[in-house]
mmCIF file of C-alpha atoms in Angstrom:
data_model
loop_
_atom_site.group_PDB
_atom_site.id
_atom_site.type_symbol
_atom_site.label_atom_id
_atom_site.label_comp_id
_atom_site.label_asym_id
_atom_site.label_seq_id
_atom_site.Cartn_x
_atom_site.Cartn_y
_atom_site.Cartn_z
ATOM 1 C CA UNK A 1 46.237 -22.224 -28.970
ATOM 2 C CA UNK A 2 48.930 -20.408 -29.440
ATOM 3 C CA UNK A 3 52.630 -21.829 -28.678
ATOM 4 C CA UNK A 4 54.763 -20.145 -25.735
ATOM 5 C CA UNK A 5 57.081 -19.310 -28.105
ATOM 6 C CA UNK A 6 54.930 -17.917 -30.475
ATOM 7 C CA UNK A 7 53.477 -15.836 -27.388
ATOM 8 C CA UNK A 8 53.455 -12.125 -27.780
ATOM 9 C CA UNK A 9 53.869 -12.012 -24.184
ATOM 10 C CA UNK A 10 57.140 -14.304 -24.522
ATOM 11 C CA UNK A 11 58.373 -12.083 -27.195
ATOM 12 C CA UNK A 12 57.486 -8.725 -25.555
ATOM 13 C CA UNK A 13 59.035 -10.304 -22.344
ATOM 14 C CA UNK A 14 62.596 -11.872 -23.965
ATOM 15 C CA UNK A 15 62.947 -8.483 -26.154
ATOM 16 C CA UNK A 16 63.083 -6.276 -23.273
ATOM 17 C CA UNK A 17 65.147 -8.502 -20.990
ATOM 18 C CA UNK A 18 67.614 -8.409 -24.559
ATOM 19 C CA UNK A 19 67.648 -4.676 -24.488
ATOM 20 C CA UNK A 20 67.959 -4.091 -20.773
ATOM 21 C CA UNK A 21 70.738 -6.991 -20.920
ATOM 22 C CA UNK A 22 72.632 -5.304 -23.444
ATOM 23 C CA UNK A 23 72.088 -1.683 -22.227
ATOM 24 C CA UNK A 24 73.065 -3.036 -18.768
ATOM 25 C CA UNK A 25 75.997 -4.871 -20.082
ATOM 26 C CA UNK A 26 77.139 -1.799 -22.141
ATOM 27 C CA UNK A 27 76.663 0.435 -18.751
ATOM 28 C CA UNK A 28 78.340 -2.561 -16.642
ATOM 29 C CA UNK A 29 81.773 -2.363 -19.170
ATOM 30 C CA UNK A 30 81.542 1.797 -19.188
ATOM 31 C CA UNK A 31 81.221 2.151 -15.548
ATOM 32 C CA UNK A 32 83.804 -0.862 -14.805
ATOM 33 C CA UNK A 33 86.602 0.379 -16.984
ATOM 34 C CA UNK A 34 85.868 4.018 -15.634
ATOM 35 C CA UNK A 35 85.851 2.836 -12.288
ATOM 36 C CA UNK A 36 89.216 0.605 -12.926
ATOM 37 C CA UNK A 37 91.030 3.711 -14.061
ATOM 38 C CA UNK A 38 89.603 5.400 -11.163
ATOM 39 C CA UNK A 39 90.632 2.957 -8.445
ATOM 40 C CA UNK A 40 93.993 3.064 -10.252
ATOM 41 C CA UNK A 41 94.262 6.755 -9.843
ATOM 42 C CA UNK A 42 93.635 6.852 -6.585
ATOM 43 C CA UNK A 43 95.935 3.990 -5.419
ATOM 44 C CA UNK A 44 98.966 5.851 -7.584
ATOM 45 C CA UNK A 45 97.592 8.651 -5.397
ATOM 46 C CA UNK A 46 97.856 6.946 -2.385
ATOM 47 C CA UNK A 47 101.595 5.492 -3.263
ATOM 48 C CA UNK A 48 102.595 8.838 -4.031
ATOM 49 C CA UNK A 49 101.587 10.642 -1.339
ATOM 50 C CA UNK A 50 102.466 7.808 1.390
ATOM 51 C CA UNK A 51 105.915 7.342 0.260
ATOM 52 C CA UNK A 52 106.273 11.274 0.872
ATOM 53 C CA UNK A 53 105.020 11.040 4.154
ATOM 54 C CA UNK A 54 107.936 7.981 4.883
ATOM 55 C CA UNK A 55 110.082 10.000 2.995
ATOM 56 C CA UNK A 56 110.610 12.844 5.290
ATOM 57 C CA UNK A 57 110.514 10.449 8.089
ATOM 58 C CA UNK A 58 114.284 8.791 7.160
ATOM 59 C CA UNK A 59 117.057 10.318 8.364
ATOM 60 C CA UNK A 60 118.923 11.470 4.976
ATOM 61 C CA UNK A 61 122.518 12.186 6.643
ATOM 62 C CA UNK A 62 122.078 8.665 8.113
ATOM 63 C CA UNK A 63 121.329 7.255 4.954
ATOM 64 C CA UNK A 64 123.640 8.971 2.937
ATOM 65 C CA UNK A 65 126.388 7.417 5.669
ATOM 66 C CA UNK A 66 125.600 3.682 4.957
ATOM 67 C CA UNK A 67 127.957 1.809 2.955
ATOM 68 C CA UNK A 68 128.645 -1.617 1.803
ATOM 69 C CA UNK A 69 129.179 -4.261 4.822
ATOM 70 C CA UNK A 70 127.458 -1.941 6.952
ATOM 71 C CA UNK A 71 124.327 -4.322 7.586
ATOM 72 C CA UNK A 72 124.761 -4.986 10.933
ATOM 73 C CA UNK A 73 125.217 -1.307 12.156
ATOM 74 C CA UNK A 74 123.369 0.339 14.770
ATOM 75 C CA UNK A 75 122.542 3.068 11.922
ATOM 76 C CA UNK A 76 121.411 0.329 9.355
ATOM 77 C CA UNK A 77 119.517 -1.575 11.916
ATOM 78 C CA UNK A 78 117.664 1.866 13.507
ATOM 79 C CA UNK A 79 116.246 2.651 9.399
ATOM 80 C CA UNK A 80 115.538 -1.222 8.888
ATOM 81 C CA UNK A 81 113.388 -1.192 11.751
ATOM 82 C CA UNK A 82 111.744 1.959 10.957
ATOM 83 C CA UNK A 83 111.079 0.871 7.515
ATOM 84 C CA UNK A 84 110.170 -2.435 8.890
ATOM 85 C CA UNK A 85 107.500 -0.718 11.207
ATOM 86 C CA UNK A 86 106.212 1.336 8.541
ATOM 87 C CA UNK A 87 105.654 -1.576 6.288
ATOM 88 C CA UNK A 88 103.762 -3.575 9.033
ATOM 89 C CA UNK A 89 101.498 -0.594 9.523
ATOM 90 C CA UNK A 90 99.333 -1.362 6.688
ATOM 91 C CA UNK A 91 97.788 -4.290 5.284
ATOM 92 C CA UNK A 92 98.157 -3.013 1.929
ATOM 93 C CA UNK A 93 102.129 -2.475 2.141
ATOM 94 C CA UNK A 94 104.233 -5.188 0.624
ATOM 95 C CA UNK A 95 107.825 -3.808 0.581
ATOM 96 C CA UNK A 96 109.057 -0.524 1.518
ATOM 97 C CA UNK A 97 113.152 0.472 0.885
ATOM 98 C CA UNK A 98 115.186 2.998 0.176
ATOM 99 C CA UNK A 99 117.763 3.431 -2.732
ATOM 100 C CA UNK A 100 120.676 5.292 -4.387
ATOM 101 C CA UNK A 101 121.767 6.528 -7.290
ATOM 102 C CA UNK A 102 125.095 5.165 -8.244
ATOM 103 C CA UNK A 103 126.443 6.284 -11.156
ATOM 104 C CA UNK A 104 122.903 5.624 -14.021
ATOM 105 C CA UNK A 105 122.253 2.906 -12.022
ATOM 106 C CA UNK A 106 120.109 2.335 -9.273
ATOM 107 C CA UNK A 107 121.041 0.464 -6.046
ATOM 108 C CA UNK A 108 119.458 -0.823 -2.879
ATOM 109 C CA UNK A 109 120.629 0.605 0.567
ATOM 110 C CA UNK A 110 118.050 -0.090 3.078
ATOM 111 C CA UNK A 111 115.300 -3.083 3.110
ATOM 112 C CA UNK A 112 112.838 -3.315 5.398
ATOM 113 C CA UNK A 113 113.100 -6.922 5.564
ATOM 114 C CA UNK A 114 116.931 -7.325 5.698
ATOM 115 C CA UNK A 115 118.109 -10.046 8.198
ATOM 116 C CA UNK A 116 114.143 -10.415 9.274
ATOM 117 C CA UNK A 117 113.219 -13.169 6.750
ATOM 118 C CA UNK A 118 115.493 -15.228 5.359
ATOM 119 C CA UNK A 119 114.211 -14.443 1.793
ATOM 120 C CA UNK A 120 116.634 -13.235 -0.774
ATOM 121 C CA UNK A 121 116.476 -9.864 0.872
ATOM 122 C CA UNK A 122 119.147 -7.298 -0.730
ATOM 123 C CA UNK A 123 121.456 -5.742 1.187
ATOM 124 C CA UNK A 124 123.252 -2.302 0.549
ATOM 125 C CA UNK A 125 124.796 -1.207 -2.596
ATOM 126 C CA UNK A 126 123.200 -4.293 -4.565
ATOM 127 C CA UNK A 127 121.869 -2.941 -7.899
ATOM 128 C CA UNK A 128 118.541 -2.999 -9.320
ATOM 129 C CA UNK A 129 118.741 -4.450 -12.378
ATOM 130 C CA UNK A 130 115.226 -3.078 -14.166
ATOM 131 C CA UNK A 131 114.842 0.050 -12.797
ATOM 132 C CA UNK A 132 111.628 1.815 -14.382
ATOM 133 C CA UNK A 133 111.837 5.051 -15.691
ATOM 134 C CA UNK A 134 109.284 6.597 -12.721
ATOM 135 C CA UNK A 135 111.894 5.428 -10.422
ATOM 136 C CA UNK A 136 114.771 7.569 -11.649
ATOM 137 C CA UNK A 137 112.015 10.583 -11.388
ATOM 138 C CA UNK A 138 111.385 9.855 -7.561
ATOM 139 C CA UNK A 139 114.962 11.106 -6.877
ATOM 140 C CA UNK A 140 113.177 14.742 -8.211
ATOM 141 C CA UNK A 141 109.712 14.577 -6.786
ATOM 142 C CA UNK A 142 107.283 12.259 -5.370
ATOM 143 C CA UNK A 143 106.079 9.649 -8.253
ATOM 144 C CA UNK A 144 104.371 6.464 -8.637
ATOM 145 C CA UNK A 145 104.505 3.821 -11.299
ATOM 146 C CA UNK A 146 101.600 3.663 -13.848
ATOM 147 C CA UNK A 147 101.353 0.274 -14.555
ATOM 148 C CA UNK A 148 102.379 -2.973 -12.303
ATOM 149 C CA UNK A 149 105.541 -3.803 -12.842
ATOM 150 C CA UNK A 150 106.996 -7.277 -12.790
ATOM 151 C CA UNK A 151 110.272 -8.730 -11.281
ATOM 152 C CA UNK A 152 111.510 -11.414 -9.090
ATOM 153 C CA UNK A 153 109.653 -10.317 -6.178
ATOM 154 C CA UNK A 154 106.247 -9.955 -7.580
ATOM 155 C CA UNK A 155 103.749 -8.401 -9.355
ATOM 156 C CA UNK A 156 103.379 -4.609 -7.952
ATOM 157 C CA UNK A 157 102.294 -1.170 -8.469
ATOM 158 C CA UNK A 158 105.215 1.061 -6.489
ATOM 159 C CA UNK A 159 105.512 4.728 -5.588
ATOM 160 C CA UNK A 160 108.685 6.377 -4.391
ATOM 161 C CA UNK A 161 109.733 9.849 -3.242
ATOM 162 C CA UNK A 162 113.070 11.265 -2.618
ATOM 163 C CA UNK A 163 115.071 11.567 1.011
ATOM 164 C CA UNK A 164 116.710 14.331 1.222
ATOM 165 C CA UNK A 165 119.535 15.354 3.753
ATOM 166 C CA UNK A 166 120.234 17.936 6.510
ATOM 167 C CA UNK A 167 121.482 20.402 3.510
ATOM 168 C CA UNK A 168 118.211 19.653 1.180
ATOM 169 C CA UNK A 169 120.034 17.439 -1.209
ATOM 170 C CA UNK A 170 118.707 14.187 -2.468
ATOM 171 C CA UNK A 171 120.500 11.209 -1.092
ATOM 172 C CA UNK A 172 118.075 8.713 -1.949
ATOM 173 C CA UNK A 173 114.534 7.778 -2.239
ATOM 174 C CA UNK A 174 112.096 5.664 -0.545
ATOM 175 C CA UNK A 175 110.261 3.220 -2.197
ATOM 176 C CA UNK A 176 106.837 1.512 -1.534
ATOM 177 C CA UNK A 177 105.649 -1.404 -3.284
ATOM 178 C CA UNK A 178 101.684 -2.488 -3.005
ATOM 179 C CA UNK A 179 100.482 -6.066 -3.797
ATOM 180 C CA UNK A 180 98.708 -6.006 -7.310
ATOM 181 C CA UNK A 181 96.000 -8.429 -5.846
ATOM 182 C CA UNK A 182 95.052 -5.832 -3.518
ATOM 183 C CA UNK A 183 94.521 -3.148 -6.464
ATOM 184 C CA UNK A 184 92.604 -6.177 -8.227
ATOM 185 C CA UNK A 185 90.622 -7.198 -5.555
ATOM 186 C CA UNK A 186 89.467 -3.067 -5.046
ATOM 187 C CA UNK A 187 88.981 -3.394 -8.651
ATOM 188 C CA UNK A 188 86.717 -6.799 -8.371
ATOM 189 C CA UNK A 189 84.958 -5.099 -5.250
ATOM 190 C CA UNK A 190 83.457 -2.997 -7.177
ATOM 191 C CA UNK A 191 82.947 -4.869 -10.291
ATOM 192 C CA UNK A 192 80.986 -7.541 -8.134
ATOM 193 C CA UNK A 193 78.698 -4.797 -6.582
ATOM 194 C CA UNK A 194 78.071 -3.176 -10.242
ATOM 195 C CA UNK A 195 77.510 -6.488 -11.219
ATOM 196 C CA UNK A 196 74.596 -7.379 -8.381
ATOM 197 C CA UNK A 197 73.246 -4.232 -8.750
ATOM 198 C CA UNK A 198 72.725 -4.774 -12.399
ATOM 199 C CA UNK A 199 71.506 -8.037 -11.738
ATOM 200 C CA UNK A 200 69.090 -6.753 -9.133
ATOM 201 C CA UNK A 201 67.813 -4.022 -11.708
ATOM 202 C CA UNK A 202 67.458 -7.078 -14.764
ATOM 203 C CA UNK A 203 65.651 -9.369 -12.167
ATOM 204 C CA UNK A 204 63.148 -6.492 -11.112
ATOM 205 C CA UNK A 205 62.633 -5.213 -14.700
ATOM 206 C CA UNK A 206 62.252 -8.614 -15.989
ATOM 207 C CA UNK A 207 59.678 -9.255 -12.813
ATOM 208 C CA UNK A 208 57.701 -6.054 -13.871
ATOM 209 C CA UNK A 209 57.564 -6.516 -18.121
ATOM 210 C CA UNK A 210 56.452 -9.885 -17.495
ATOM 211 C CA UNK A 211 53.579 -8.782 -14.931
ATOM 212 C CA UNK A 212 52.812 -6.286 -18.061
ATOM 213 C CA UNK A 213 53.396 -8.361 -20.971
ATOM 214 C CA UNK A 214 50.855 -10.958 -18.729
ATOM 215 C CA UNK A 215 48.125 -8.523 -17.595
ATOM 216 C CA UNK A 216 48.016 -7.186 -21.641
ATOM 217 C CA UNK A 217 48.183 -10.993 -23.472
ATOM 218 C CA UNK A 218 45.489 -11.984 -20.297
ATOM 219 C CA UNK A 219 43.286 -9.257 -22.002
ATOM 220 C CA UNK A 220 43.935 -10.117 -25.793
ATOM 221 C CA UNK A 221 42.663 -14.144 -25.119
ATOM 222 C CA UNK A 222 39.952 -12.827 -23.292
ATOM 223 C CA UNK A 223 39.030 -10.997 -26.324
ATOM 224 C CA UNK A 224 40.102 -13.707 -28.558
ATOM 225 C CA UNK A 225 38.011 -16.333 -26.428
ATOM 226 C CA UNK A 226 35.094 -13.374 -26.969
ATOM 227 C CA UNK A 227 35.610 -13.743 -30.514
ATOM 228 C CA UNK A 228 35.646 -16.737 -31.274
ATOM 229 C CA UNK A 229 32.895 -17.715 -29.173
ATOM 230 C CA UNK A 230 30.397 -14.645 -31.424
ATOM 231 C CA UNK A 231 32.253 -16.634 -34.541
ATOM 232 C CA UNK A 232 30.268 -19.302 -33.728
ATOM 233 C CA UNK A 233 27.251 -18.255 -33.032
ATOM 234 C CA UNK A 234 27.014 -17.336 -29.387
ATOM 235 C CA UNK A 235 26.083 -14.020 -28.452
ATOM 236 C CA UNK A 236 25.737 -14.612 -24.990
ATOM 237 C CA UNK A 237 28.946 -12.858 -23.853
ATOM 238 C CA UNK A 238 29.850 -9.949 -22.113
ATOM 239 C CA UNK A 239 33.675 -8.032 -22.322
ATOM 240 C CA UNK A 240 34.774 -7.317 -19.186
ATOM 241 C CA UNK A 241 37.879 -5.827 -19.686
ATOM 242 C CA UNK A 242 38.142 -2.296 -18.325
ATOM 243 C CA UNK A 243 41.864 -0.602 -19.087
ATOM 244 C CA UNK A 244 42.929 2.658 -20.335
ATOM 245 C CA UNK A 245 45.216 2.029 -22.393
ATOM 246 C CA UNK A 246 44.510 1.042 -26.557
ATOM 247 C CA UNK A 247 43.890 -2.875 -25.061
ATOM 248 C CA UNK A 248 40.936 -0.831 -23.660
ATOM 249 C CA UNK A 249 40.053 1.068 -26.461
ATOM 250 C CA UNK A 250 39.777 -2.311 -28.592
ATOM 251 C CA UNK A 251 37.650 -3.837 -25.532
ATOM 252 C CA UNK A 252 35.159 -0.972 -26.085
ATOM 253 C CA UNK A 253 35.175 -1.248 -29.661
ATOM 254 C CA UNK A 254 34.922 -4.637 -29.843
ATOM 255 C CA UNK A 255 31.925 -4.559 -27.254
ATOM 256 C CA UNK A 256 30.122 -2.173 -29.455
ATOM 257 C CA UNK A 257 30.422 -5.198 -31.926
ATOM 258 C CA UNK A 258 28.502 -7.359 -29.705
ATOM 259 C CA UNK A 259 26.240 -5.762 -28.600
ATOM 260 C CA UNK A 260 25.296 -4.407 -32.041
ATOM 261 C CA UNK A 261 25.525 -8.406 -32.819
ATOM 262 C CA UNK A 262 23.071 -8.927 -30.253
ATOM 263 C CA UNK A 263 21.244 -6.795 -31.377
ATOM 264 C CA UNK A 264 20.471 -7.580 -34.869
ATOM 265 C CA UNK A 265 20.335 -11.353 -33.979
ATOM 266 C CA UNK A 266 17.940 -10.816 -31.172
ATOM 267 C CA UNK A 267 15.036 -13.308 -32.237
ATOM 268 C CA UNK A 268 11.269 -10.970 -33.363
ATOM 269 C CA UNK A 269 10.098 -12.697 -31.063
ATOM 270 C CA UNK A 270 12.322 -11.444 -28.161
ATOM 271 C CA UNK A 271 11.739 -8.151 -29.369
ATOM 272 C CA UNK A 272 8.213 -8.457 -28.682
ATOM 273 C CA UNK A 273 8.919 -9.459 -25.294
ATOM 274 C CA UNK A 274 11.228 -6.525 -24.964
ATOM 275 C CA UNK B 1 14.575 12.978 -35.464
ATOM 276 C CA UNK B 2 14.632 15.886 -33.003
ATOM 277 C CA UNK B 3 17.573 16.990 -31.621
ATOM 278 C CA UNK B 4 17.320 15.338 -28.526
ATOM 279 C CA UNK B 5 16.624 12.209 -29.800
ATOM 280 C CA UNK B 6 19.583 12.896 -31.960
ATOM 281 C CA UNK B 7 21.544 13.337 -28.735
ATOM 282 C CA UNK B 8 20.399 9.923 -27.561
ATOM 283 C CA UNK B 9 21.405 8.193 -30.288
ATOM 284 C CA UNK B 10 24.605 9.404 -31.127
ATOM 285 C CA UNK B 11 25.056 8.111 -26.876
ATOM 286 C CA UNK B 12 23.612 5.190 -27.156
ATOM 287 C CA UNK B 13 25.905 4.230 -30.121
ATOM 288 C CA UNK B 14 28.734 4.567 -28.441
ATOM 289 C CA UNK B 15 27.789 1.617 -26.001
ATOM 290 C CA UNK B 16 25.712 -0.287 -28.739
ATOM 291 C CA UNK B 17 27.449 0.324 -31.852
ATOM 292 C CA UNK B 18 25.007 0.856 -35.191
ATOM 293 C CA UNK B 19 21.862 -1.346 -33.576
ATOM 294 C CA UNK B 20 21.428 1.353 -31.473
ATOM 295 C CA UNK B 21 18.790 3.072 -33.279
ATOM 296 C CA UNK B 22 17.069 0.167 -33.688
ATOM 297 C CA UNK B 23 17.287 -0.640 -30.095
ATOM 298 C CA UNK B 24 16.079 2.373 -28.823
ATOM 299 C CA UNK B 25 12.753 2.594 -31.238
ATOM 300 C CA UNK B 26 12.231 -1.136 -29.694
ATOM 301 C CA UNK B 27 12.708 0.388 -25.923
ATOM 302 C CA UNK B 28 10.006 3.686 -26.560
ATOM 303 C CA UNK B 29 7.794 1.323 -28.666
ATOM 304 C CA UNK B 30 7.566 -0.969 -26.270
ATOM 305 C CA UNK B 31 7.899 0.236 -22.703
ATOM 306 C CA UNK B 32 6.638 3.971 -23.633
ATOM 307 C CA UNK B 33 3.510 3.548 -24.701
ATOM 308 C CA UNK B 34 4.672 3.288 -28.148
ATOM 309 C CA UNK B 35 6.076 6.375 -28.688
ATOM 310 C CA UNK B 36 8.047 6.608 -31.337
ATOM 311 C CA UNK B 37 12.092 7.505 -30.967
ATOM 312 C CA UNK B 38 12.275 10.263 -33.377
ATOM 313 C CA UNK B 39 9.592 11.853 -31.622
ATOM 314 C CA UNK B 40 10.960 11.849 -27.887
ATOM 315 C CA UNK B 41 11.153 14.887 -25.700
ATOM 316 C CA UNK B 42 13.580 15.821 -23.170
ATOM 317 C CA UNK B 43 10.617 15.033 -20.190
ATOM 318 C CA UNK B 44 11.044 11.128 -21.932
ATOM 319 C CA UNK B 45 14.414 10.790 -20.633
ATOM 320 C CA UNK B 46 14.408 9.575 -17.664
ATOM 321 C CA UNK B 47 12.066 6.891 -18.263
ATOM 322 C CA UNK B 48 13.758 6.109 -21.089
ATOM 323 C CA UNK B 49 16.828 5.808 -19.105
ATOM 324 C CA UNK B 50 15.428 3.108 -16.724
ATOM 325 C CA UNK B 51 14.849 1.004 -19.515
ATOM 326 C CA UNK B 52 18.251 1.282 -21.163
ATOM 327 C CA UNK B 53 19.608 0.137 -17.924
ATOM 328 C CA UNK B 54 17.551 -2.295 -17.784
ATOM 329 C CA UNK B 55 17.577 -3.904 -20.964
ATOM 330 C CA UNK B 56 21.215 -2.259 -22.003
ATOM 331 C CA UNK B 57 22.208 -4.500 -18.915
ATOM 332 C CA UNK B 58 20.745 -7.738 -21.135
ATOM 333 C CA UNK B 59 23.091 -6.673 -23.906
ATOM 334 C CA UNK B 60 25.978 -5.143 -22.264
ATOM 335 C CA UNK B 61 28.078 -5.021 -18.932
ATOM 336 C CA UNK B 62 25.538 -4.033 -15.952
ATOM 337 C CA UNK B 63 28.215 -1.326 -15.029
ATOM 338 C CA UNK B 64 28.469 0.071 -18.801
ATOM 339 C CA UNK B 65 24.744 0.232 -19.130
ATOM 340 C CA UNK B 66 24.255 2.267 -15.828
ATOM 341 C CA UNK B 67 26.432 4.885 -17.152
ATOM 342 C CA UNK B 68 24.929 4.902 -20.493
ATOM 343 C CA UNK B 69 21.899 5.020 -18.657
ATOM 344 C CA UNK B 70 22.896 7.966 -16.539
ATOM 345 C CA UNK B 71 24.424 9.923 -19.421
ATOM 346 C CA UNK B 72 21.219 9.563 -21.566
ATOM 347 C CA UNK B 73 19.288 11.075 -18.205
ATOM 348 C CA UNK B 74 21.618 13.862 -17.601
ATOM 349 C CA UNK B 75 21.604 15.000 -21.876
ATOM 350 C CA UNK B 76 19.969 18.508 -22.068
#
């Protein structure tokens, strides 16, 4: 008797689940790094085009008007609470703000959050110390950031877009910062459900190599018990094995054998009673 | 051996392997009046069929010695 793990059927069975593992895995990585990019794309997409949208809903000659001390202002107040409304719009908002140029720096003039929490909220005029290099371009045309950026507030990916005045001219832009565990979780969304699917596809294909790898090594002792039964002298048997595949071809071969066997070892005196 | 009986044989040893020869001049010596194999006709066949399902059956799967039964009837 053969061991398990000797088992053709074991072997046929573990080296397909090895090559569908590893050609799944392979696909899995492919398709989740494409997909990560994707999902990327599309929420720099989304930034971009959504800060736009806020963007030419501020008031520009308002804007341009605020200056330092000016938090409590009917005109600072009316933009807070537009930007404030904006932001609570959408789940997938964190921040949303406006800002200046002021001199190569950039500064803060309107938070949505100002005087609503009692975070460290900034108030207007207060500099940004790290501004990225996408956020200088949003003062030209709508931009997001292409990787998350880091600073005391969080970890997020941001778009902006510039706020322009009565005459046209840029006076600002609007900012729009989105949670990175919201991009990751997308991201992990589909990751799982490329992941079950995968799993789904090994489980099934693993189900049917095994019924295969079974119904072909259930054939081979069949005609191993056959065999070794004519080895020892018995020539009683019959193959009953009826396939169309080489398994079967053997079978048929191998019960030409026999019967031949029989045939030859068939007593005289049965063949007088014949 | 006439052709028909050359027909029969190179059936029959598909099913029975190199014994077949022998195994049909046993059948038409002993259940056709002993006629010898080399010497059957085509009018032989189906008699000779009966008894190759019947004692291919002994030998080999009922099912397998029906059709080479029913192949040996239908040779021309």
């Amino acid at each position: 008797m053969v061991k398990w793990y000797n088992s053709i059927m074991t072997k046929l069975t573990v080296s397909f689940l090895i090559l569908i593992v590893v050609i799944s895995g392979m696909s899995f990585f492919y398709t989740y790094g494409e997909t990560k990019t994707a999902l990327k794309d599309t929420t720099q997409d989304e930034l971009t085009s959504l800060a736009s949208v806020i963007a030419t809903q501020i008031d520009g000659d308002l804007l341009s008007t605020l200056k330092e001390g000016d938090e409590n202002s009917p005109e600072f107040i009316k933009l807070r609470d537009q930007l404030y409304k904006i932001q609570e719009s959408s789940d997938e908002i964190l921040y949303v703000y406006t800002m200046r140029k002021i001199g190569d720096k950039v500064a803060y003039v309107v938070d949505a959050e100002y005087g609503i929490f009692d975070d460290d909220t900034s108030g207007i005029n207060e500099i940004y110390e790290t501004p990225s290099k996408e956020m200088f371009i949003g003062f030209d045309k709508p931009v997001s950031e292409k990787e998350f950026t880091y600073d005391e507030w969080g970890v997020v990916i941001s778009g902006y877009a510039p706020v322009l005045n009565s005459k046209g001219e840029t006076v600002g832009i609007v900012g729009i910062d989105m949670d990175s565990q919201k991009v990751i979780d997308r991201q992990n969304f589909i990751g799982n459900i490329i992941y079950i699917i995968i799993l789904i596809s090994v489980l099934i294909a693993g189900g049917f190599i095994a019924m295969f790898a079974r119904s072909m090594i259930r054939d081979i002792h069949t005609l191993n018990a056959t065999a070794n039964k004519i080895s020892m002298g018995d020539t009683g048997v019959n193959i009953d094995i009826k396939r169309n595949d080489e398994i079967g071809l053997l079978a048929e071969s191998f019960g030409r054998m026999v019967a031949s066997l029989k045939i030859m070892m068939m007593d005289p005196e049965d063949e007088d009673k014949q | 051996m006439s052709l028909i009986s050359d027909k029969v044989l190179k059936e029959v040893t598909f099913y029975l392997g190199p014994a077949a020869e022998r195994f049909l001049e046993r059948q038409t010596k002993y259940h056709m009046d002993g006629l010898a194999f080399k010497d059957i006709e085509r009018k032989h066949l189906k008699d000779l069929a009966y008894w190759l399902k019947v004692s291919g059956g002994l030998i080999i799967d009922k099912g397998k010695a029906e059709e080479m039964a029913r192949k040996v009837e239908n040779l021309h």
